[in-house]
């Protein structure tokens, strides 16, 4: 893979930071996308999500449009994060390698000064992941969980599938839990400006106490994570998975659910989220790919970036 891929930010030690990235330097922004999921549009259209993913020309065009829109932005974003379900083909499925190849070929055109950050989704490692499926993902896309610093802000990328169903690899969930506690201790020590989490599956879609289903985490697991995040001072969790925009809050923790670059399952348009990080708050807006391509960021967000320390 080219240098623009996740290796720019991530090492095998699961944490990357240049010394000066611990320090707050002023407002910045990043781009969040989710679920390019090469193959789902055709599979959804024919009603066969298990075997109908043998065509993904439309996803290629949409992801090319997303990359072009991000490349045109001025100033440039600090990074571009994709929150899971990079492709539709599950581990071991027929078209998986071809989908991965084509997605990488599109993403290679991302501006070399905009690092790409990848988050594992259920289609990337399986609904009930194993050590093997996670290892294979890591060989293709980088670590399944890791942390990094940008401008005094601490970012955590989590493998949410370990919270959804770790029955085939309980030791890996335990390892992530231990690592996460260590990372939150590091964040407290460095007095970071904000802590932001990326994961594929939302904690919840709209209400913290909503019933559990395919698109959120089981209630007891969710509650434990929400409390941990609240106590750590985490400001926001950004996710995908739902293929619609949604979100809510829990005791000051914002849950942001971003619709897909690829297949839409609701009324939203194919799009990306622009996230501006200021001294006091995190402000975000979802743009359709057409809107971001033709008009760029709105003046209100650009004005926030112009305000220095």
mmCIF file of C-alpha atoms in Angstrom:
data_model
loop_
_atom_site.group_PDB
_atom_site.id
_atom_site.type_symbol
_atom_site.label_atom_id
_atom_site.label_comp_id
_atom_site.label_asym_id
_atom_site.label_seq_id
_atom_site.Cartn_x
_atom_site.Cartn_y
_atom_site.Cartn_z
ATOM 1 C CA UNK A 1 0.000 0.000 0.000
ATOM 2 C CA UNK A 2 1.094 3.583 -0.568
ATOM 3 C CA UNK A 3 2.233 5.918 2.180
ATOM 4 C CA UNK A 4 -1.187 7.564 2.255
ATOM 5 C CA UNK A 5 -2.665 4.527 3.947
ATOM 6 C CA UNK A 6 -3.060 3.950 7.641
ATOM 7 C CA UNK A 7 0.647 3.295 8.112
ATOM 8 C CA UNK A 8 1.086 7.063 8.198
ATOM 9 C CA UNK A 9 -0.624 7.160 11.571
ATOM 10 C CA UNK A 10 -0.341 3.705 13.016
ATOM 11 C CA UNK A 11 2.466 1.443 14.165
ATOM 12 C CA UNK A 12 2.424 -2.052 15.551
ATOM 13 C CA UNK A 13 2.661 -0.472 19.006
ATOM 14 C CA UNK A 14 -0.905 0.770 18.517
ATOM 15 C CA UNK A 15 -0.059 4.374 19.423
ATOM 16 C CA UNK A 16 1.503 7.049 17.272
ATOM 17 C CA UNK A 17 2.376 10.603 18.174
ATOM 18 C CA UNK A 18 4.939 13.079 17.034
ATOM 19 C CA UNK A 19 6.086 15.019 20.093
ATOM 20 C CA UNK A 20 4.534 18.283 18.944
ATOM 21 C CA UNK A 21 1.123 16.651 18.388
ATOM 22 C CA UNK A 22 0.531 16.563 22.160
ATOM 23 C CA UNK A 23 0.165 20.340 22.083
ATOM 24 C CA UNK A 24 -2.953 22.290 21.191
ATOM 25 C CA UNK A 25 -2.197 24.651 18.313
ATOM 26 C CA UNK A 26 -5.649 25.880 17.425
ATOM 27 C CA UNK A 27 -8.772 24.698 15.590
ATOM 28 C CA UNK A 28 -8.538 22.009 12.934
ATOM 29 C CA UNK A 29 -10.856 19.634 11.134
ATOM 30 C CA UNK A 30 -11.054 16.123 9.779
ATOM 31 C CA UNK A 31 -13.364 14.206 7.450
ATOM 32 C CA UNK A 32 -15.385 11.199 8.551
ATOM 33 C CA UNK A 33 -16.871 8.751 6.086
ATOM 34 C CA UNK A 34 -18.471 5.360 6.614
ATOM 35 C CA UNK A 35 -19.594 2.254 4.776
ATOM 36 C CA UNK A 36 -18.291 2.517 1.227
ATOM 37 C CA UNK A 37 -19.164 -1.201 1.390
ATOM 38 C CA UNK A 38 -18.335 -2.220 -2.160
ATOM 39 C CA UNK A 39 -21.042 -4.651 -3.359
ATOM 40 C CA UNK A 40 -24.006 -3.748 -1.141
ATOM 41 C CA UNK A 41 -25.902 -1.564 -3.623
ATOM 42 C CA UNK A 42 -26.335 -4.470 -6.048
ATOM 43 C CA UNK A 43 -26.896 -7.004 -3.242
ATOM 44 C CA UNK A 44 -29.583 -4.822 -1.644
ATOM 45 C CA UNK A 45 -31.285 -4.167 -4.978
ATOM 46 C CA UNK A 46 -31.612 -7.874 -5.806
ATOM 47 C CA UNK A 47 -32.538 -8.857 -2.248
ATOM 48 C CA UNK A 48 -29.544 -11.137 -1.714
ATOM 49 C CA UNK A 49 -27.119 -9.622 0.795
ATOM 50 C CA UNK A 50 -25.239 -12.911 1.140
ATOM 51 C CA UNK A 51 -24.348 -13.591 -2.488
ATOM 52 C CA UNK A 52 -25.587 -10.662 -4.556
ATOM 53 C CA UNK A 53 -22.474 -8.505 -4.207
ATOM 54 C CA UNK A 54 -20.858 -9.403 -7.531
ATOM 55 C CA UNK A 55 -20.935 -5.834 -8.896
ATOM 56 C CA UNK A 56 -19.777 -2.554 -7.347
ATOM 57 C CA UNK A 57 -19.288 -0.041 -10.158
ATOM 58 C CA UNK A 58 -21.553 2.485 -8.439
ATOM 59 C CA UNK A 59 -19.602 2.279 -5.182
ATOM 60 C CA UNK A 60 -16.370 2.872 -7.103
ATOM 61 C CA UNK A 61 -17.846 6.065 -8.615
ATOM 62 C CA UNK A 62 -19.163 7.271 -5.246
ATOM 63 C CA UNK A 63 -15.873 6.659 -3.456
ATOM 64 C CA UNK A 64 -13.969 8.345 -6.288
ATOM 65 C CA UNK A 65 -16.273 11.336 -5.849
ATOM 66 C CA UNK A 66 -15.634 11.308 -2.086
ATOM 67 C CA UNK A 67 -11.850 11.251 -2.586
ATOM 68 C CA UNK A 68 -12.016 14.055 -5.152
ATOM 69 C CA UNK A 69 -14.177 16.172 -2.828
ATOM 70 C CA UNK A 70 -11.755 15.695 0.077
ATOM 71 C CA UNK A 71 -8.735 16.484 -2.105
ATOM 72 C CA UNK A 72 -10.280 19.806 -3.199
ATOM 73 C CA UNK A 73 -10.859 21.109 0.333
ATOM 74 C CA UNK A 74 -8.826 24.136 1.422
ATOM 75 C CA UNK A 75 -7.409 24.170 4.006
ATOM 76 C CA UNK A 76 -6.728 20.446 3.968
ATOM 77 C CA UNK A 77 -8.219 18.191 6.647
ATOM 78 C CA UNK A 78 -5.843 16.673 9.195
ATOM 79 C CA UNK A 79 -6.997 13.191 8.167
ATOM 80 C CA UNK A 80 -9.811 11.222 6.513
ATOM 81 C CA UNK A 81 -11.297 8.413 8.611
ATOM 82 C CA UNK A 82 -13.479 5.600 7.220
ATOM 83 C CA UNK A 83 -15.606 4.099 9.979
ATOM 84 C CA UNK A 84 -15.905 0.526 8.838
ATOM 85 C CA UNK A 85 -17.574 -1.759 6.333
ATOM 86 C CA UNK A 86 -14.999 -0.894 3.748
ATOM 87 C CA UNK A 87 -16.350 -3.710 1.571
ATOM 88 C CA UNK A 88 -19.463 -5.884 1.638
ATOM 89 C CA UNK A 89 -17.948 -9.342 1.159
ATOM 90 C CA UNK A 90 -17.661 -11.125 4.494
ATOM 91 C CA UNK A 91 -14.460 -13.037 5.354
ATOM 92 C CA UNK A 92 -14.173 -16.037 3.034
ATOM 93 C CA UNK A 93 -16.730 -14.768 0.534
ATOM 94 C CA UNK A 94 -16.247 -14.959 -3.227
ATOM 95 C CA UNK A 95 -15.761 -11.309 -4.173
ATOM 96 C CA UNK A 96 -13.930 -10.029 -1.111
ATOM 97 C CA UNK A 97 -10.412 -9.801 -2.554
ATOM 98 C CA UNK A 98 -11.625 -8.061 -5.707
ATOM 99 C CA UNK A 99 -13.617 -5.556 -3.651
ATOM 100 C CA UNK A 100 -10.594 -4.823 -1.446
ATOM 101 C CA UNK A 101 -8.353 -4.373 -4.481
ATOM 102 C CA UNK A 102 -10.738 -1.930 -6.146
ATOM 103 C CA UNK A 103 -11.280 0.093 -2.974
ATOM 104 C CA UNK A 104 -7.539 0.433 -2.412
ATOM 105 C CA UNK A 105 -7.080 1.534 -6.009
ATOM 106 C CA UNK A 106 -9.588 4.350 -5.463
ATOM 107 C CA UNK A 107 -8.166 5.397 -2.094
ATOM 108 C CA UNK A 108 -4.627 5.589 -3.485
ATOM 109 C CA UNK A 109 -5.730 8.799 -5.176
ATOM 110 C CA UNK A 110 -6.237 10.547 -1.846
ATOM 111 C CA UNK A 111 -3.914 13.552 -1.480
ATOM 112 C CA UNK A 112 -0.660 12.263 0.020
ATOM 113 C CA UNK A 113 -0.823 14.980 2.676
ATOM 114 C CA UNK A 114 -4.160 13.653 3.995
ATOM 115 C CA UNK A 115 -3.600 10.465 6.044
ATOM 116 C CA UNK A 116 -6.255 7.771 5.838
ATOM 117 C CA UNK A 117 -7.486 6.107 9.024
ATOM 118 C CA UNK A 118 -9.392 2.819 8.842
ATOM 119 C CA UNK A 119 -11.906 1.400 11.326
ATOM 120 C CA UNK A 120 -12.961 -2.252 11.210
ATOM 121 C CA UNK A 121 -16.627 -3.068 10.578
ATOM 122 C CA UNK A 122 -18.635 -6.264 10.808
ATOM 123 C CA UNK A 123 -18.250 -6.936 7.075
ATOM 124 C CA UNK A 124 -14.507 -6.439 7.373
ATOM 125 C CA UNK A 125 -13.933 -8.980 10.168
ATOM 126 C CA UNK A 126 -17.236 -10.901 10.392
ATOM 127 C CA UNK A 127 -20.271 -10.617 12.652
ATOM 128 C CA UNK A 128 -18.573 -13.009 15.092
ATOM 129 C CA UNK A 129 -14.886 -12.325 14.402
ATOM 130 C CA UNK A 130 -12.102 -14.796 15.004
ATOM 131 C CA UNK A 131 -8.382 -14.299 15.516
ATOM 132 C CA UNK A 132 -7.895 -15.287 11.878
ATOM 133 C CA UNK A 133 -10.427 -12.808 10.441
ATOM 134 C CA UNK A 134 -8.978 -9.997 12.556
ATOM 135 C CA UNK A 135 -5.411 -10.916 11.582
ATOM 136 C CA UNK A 136 -6.383 -10.873 7.906
ATOM 137 C CA UNK A 137 -7.997 -7.457 8.300
ATOM 138 C CA UNK A 138 -4.885 -6.114 10.011
ATOM 139 C CA UNK A 139 -2.688 -7.362 7.166
ATOM 140 C CA UNK A 140 -4.838 -5.460 4.671
ATOM 141 C CA UNK A 141 -5.797 -2.293 6.523
ATOM 142 C CA UNK A 142 -3.734 -1.891 9.711
ATOM 143 C CA UNK A 143 -4.480 -2.453 13.393
ATOM 144 C CA UNK A 144 -8.079 -3.107 14.397
ATOM 145 C CA UNK A 145 -7.698 -0.758 17.388
ATOM 146 C CA UNK A 146 -5.168 1.979 18.025
ATOM 147 C CA UNK A 147 -4.752 5.575 19.173
ATOM 148 C CA UNK A 148 -3.192 8.724 17.789
ATOM 149 C CA UNK A 149 -2.751 12.378 18.675
ATOM 150 C CA UNK A 150 -3.444 15.383 16.485
ATOM 151 C CA UNK A 151 -2.911 18.898 17.792
ATOM 152 C CA UNK A 152 -3.495 18.112 21.451
ATOM 153 C CA UNK A 153 -6.555 15.934 20.761
ATOM 154 C CA UNK A 154 -6.469 12.215 21.547
ATOM 155 C CA UNK A 155 -8.187 9.860 19.094
ATOM 156 C CA UNK A 156 -9.136 6.265 19.856
ATOM 157 C CA UNK A 157 -10.080 3.755 17.144
ATOM 158 C CA UNK A 158 -11.936 0.743 18.556
ATOM 159 C CA UNK A 159 -12.958 -2.655 17.222
ATOM 160 C CA UNK A 160 -16.661 -2.484 18.081
ATOM 161 C CA UNK A 161 -17.286 -6.020 16.827
ATOM 162 C CA UNK A 162 -15.520 -7.265 19.965
ATOM 163 C CA UNK A 163 -18.306 -5.595 21.948
ATOM 164 C CA UNK A 164 -21.007 -7.006 19.673
ATOM 165 C CA UNK A 165 -19.935 -10.671 19.647
ATOM 166 C CA UNK A 166 -16.538 -11.811 20.925
ATOM 167 C CA UNK A 167 -17.647 -15.406 21.512
ATOM 168 C CA UNK A 168 -14.992 -16.782 19.134
ATOM 169 C CA UNK A 169 -12.146 -14.631 20.446
ATOM 170 C CA UNK A 170 -12.835 -13.589 24.065
ATOM 171 C CA UNK A 171 -9.134 -13.107 24.743
ATOM 172 C CA UNK A 172 -8.986 -10.408 22.064
ATOM 173 C CA UNK A 173 -11.848 -8.483 23.636
ATOM 174 C CA UNK A 174 -10.070 -8.680 26.970
ATOM 175 C CA UNK A 175 -6.871 -7.392 25.372
ATOM 176 C CA UNK A 176 -8.705 -4.407 23.865
ATOM 177 C CA UNK A 177 -10.329 -3.665 27.243
ATOM 178 C CA UNK A 178 -6.951 -3.641 29.012
ATOM 179 C CA UNK A 179 -5.439 -1.489 26.284
ATOM 180 C CA UNK A 180 -8.351 0.975 26.387
ATOM 181 C CA UNK A 181 -7.998 1.462 30.144
ATOM 182 C CA UNK A 182 -4.292 2.131 29.641
ATOM 183 C CA UNK A 183 -5.024 4.657 26.891
ATOM 184 C CA UNK A 184 -7.547 6.542 29.003
ATOM 185 C CA UNK A 185 -4.931 6.789 31.749
ATOM 186 C CA UNK A 186 -2.475 8.226 29.209
ATOM 187 C CA UNK A 187 -5.072 10.777 28.109
ATOM 188 C CA UNK A 188 -5.613 11.879 31.692
ATOM 189 C CA UNK A 189 -1.875 12.216 32.268
ATOM 190 C CA UNK A 190 -1.369 14.424 29.217
ATOM 191 C CA UNK A 191 -4.426 16.617 29.926
ATOM 192 C CA UNK A 192 -5.527 16.438 26.313
ATOM 193 C CA UNK A 193 -7.878 19.054 24.902
ATOM 194 C CA UNK A 194 -10.491 16.496 23.815
ATOM 195 C CA UNK A 195 -10.858 12.733 23.469
ATOM 196 C CA UNK A 196 -12.704 11.440 20.388
ATOM 197 C CA UNK A 197 -13.608 7.817 19.588
ATOM 198 C CA UNK A 198 -14.138 6.132 16.218
ATOM 199 C CA UNK A 199 -15.928 2.778 15.961
ATOM 200 C CA UNK A 200 -18.175 1.097 13.422
ATOM 201 C CA UNK A 201 -21.228 0.091 15.460
ATOM 202 C CA UNK A 202 -22.956 2.939 17.329
ATOM 203 C CA UNK A 203 -23.399 2.679 21.076
ATOM 204 C CA UNK A 204 -26.996 3.734 20.369
ATOM 205 C CA UNK A 205 -28.855 5.354 17.475
ATOM 206 C CA UNK A 206 -30.956 7.995 19.225
ATOM 207 C CA UNK A 207 -31.545 7.203 22.902
ATOM 208 C CA UNK A 208 -29.006 5.741 25.381
ATOM 209 C CA UNK A 209 -31.626 3.326 26.771
ATOM 210 C CA UNK A 210 -33.126 2.200 23.444
ATOM 211 C CA UNK A 211 -33.654 -1.500 22.808
ATOM 212 C CA UNK A 212 -30.813 -3.559 21.388
ATOM 213 C CA UNK A 213 -30.903 -4.562 17.718
ATOM 214 C CA UNK A 214 -28.535 -5.172 14.807
ATOM 215 C CA UNK A 215 -27.549 -1.506 14.571
ATOM 216 C CA UNK A 216 -26.475 -0.817 18.176
ATOM 217 C CA UNK A 217 -24.743 -2.507 21.093
ATOM 218 C CA UNK A 218 -26.424 -4.696 23.691
ATOM 219 C CA UNK A 219 -27.770 -2.577 26.567
ATOM 220 C CA UNK A 220 -25.571 -3.802 29.420
ATOM 221 C CA UNK A 221 -22.426 -3.613 27.264
ATOM 222 C CA UNK A 222 -23.488 -0.177 26.041
ATOM 223 C CA UNK A 223 -24.092 1.125 29.551
ATOM 224 C CA UNK A 224 -20.676 -0.001 30.759
ATOM 225 C CA UNK A 225 -18.940 1.666 27.812
ATOM 226 C CA UNK A 226 -20.961 4.878 28.111
ATOM 227 C CA UNK A 227 -20.081 5.197 31.785
ATOM 228 C CA UNK A 228 -16.407 4.538 31.088
ATOM 229 C CA UNK A 229 -16.388 7.141 28.322
ATOM 230 C CA UNK A 230 -18.260 9.674 30.453
ATOM 231 C CA UNK A 231 -15.854 9.300 33.379
ATOM 232 C CA UNK A 232 -12.893 9.672 31.005
ATOM 233 C CA UNK A 233 -14.286 12.912 29.612
ATOM 234 C CA UNK A 234 -14.733 11.625 26.062
ATOM 235 C CA UNK A 235 -16.609 14.247 24.070
ATOM 236 C CA UNK A 236 -17.852 12.298 21.057
ATOM 237 C CA UNK A 237 -18.107 8.879 19.426
ATOM 238 C CA UNK A 238 -18.303 8.809 15.619
ATOM 239 C CA UNK A 239 -19.642 5.678 13.940
ATOM 240 C CA UNK A 240 -21.317 4.325 10.808
ATOM 241 C CA UNK A 241 -23.086 0.963 10.279
ATOM 242 C CA UNK A 242 -26.638 2.381 10.134
ATOM 243 C CA UNK A 243 -26.464 3.706 6.547
ATOM 244 C CA UNK A 244 -28.520 6.667 7.794
ATOM 245 C CA UNK A 245 -27.719 9.734 9.860
ATOM 246 C CA UNK A 246 -28.697 9.555 13.506
ATOM 247 C CA UNK A 247 -27.357 10.339 16.943
ATOM 248 C CA UNK A 248 -28.003 11.436 20.505
ATOM 249 C CA UNK A 249 -26.206 12.130 23.764
ATOM 250 C CA UNK A 250 -25.466 10.598 27.152
ATOM 251 C CA UNK A 251 -24.302 12.828 30.017
ATOM 252 C CA UNK A 252 -22.305 15.109 27.744
ATOM 253 C CA UNK A 253 -21.069 12.327 25.457
ATOM 254 C CA UNK A 254 -22.290 12.856 21.894
ATOM 255 C CA UNK A 255 -23.053 9.796 19.771
ATOM 256 C CA UNK A 256 -22.712 10.704 16.070
ATOM 257 C CA UNK A 257 -24.019 8.178 13.532
ATOM 258 C CA UNK A 258 -22.953 8.984 9.970
ATOM 259 C CA UNK A 259 -24.657 7.729 6.847
ATOM 260 C CA UNK A 260 -22.838 5.899 4.090
ATOM 261 C CA UNK A 261 -20.641 6.826 1.187
ATOM 262 C CA UNK A 262 -22.182 3.744 -0.421
ATOM 263 C CA UNK A 263 -25.642 2.191 -0.150
ATOM 264 C CA UNK A 264 -28.309 4.285 1.584
ATOM 265 C CA UNK A 265 -30.959 2.504 3.664
ATOM 266 C CA UNK A 266 -32.952 5.648 4.499
ATOM 267 C CA UNK A 267 -33.629 9.097 3.124
ATOM 268 C CA UNK A 268 -30.090 10.499 3.326
ATOM 269 C CA UNK A 269 -27.784 11.127 0.391
ATOM 270 C CA UNK A 270 -24.349 9.601 -0.188
ATOM 271 C CA UNK A 271 -22.047 11.812 1.831
ATOM 272 C CA UNK A 272 -19.268 12.692 4.262
ATOM 273 C CA UNK A 273 -19.123 14.451 7.613
ATOM 274 C CA UNK A 274 -16.914 17.473 8.207
ATOM 275 C CA UNK A 275 -15.807 17.678 11.855
ATOM 276 C CA UNK A 276 -14.286 20.893 13.223
ATOM 277 C CA UNK A 277 -12.433 20.687 16.542
ATOM 278 C CA UNK A 278 -12.152 23.959 18.465
ATOM 279 C CA UNK A 279 -10.811 24.801 21.897
ATOM 280 C CA UNK A 280 -14.241 24.468 23.479
ATOM 281 C CA UNK A 281 -16.303 22.162 21.293
ATOM 282 C CA UNK A 282 -16.633 19.715 18.424
ATOM 283 C CA UNK A 283 -18.853 20.904 15.590
ATOM 284 C CA UNK A 284 -19.859 18.719 12.658
ATOM 285 C CA UNK A 285 -22.029 18.733 9.587
ATOM 286 C CA UNK A 286 -22.974 16.036 7.087
ATOM 287 C CA UNK A 287 -22.589 17.027 3.421
ATOM 288 C CA UNK A 288 -23.845 15.181 0.381
ATOM 289 C CA UNK A 289 -21.008 14.252 -1.973
ATOM 290 C CA UNK A 290 -22.464 16.582 -4.604
ATOM 291 C CA UNK A 291 -22.631 19.484 -2.156
ATOM 292 C CA UNK A 292 -19.118 19.007 -0.804
ATOM 293 C CA UNK A 293 -17.719 18.553 -4.321
ATOM 294 C CA UNK A 294 -19.329 21.670 -5.765
ATOM 295 C CA UNK A 295 -19.419 24.090 -2.819
ATOM 296 C CA UNK A 296 -16.900 22.868 -0.240
ATOM 297 C CA UNK A 297 -17.270 23.732 3.440
ATOM 298 C CA UNK A 298 -19.669 26.458 4.522
ATOM 299 C CA UNK A 299 -18.386 29.824 5.768
ATOM 300 C CA UNK A 300 -19.431 29.197 9.375
ATOM 301 C CA UNK A 301 -17.076 26.221 9.674
ATOM 302 C CA UNK A 302 -14.262 27.991 7.835
ATOM 303 C CA UNK A 303 -14.597 30.934 10.214
ATOM 304 C CA UNK A 304 -14.151 28.558 13.182
ATOM 305 C CA UNK A 305 -10.913 27.284 11.667
ATOM 306 C CA UNK A 306 -9.652 30.831 11.165
ATOM 307 C CA UNK A 307 -9.805 31.569 14.900
ATOM 308 C CA UNK A 308 -6.367 30.843 16.308
ATOM 309 C CA UNK A 309 -5.351 30.557 19.950
#
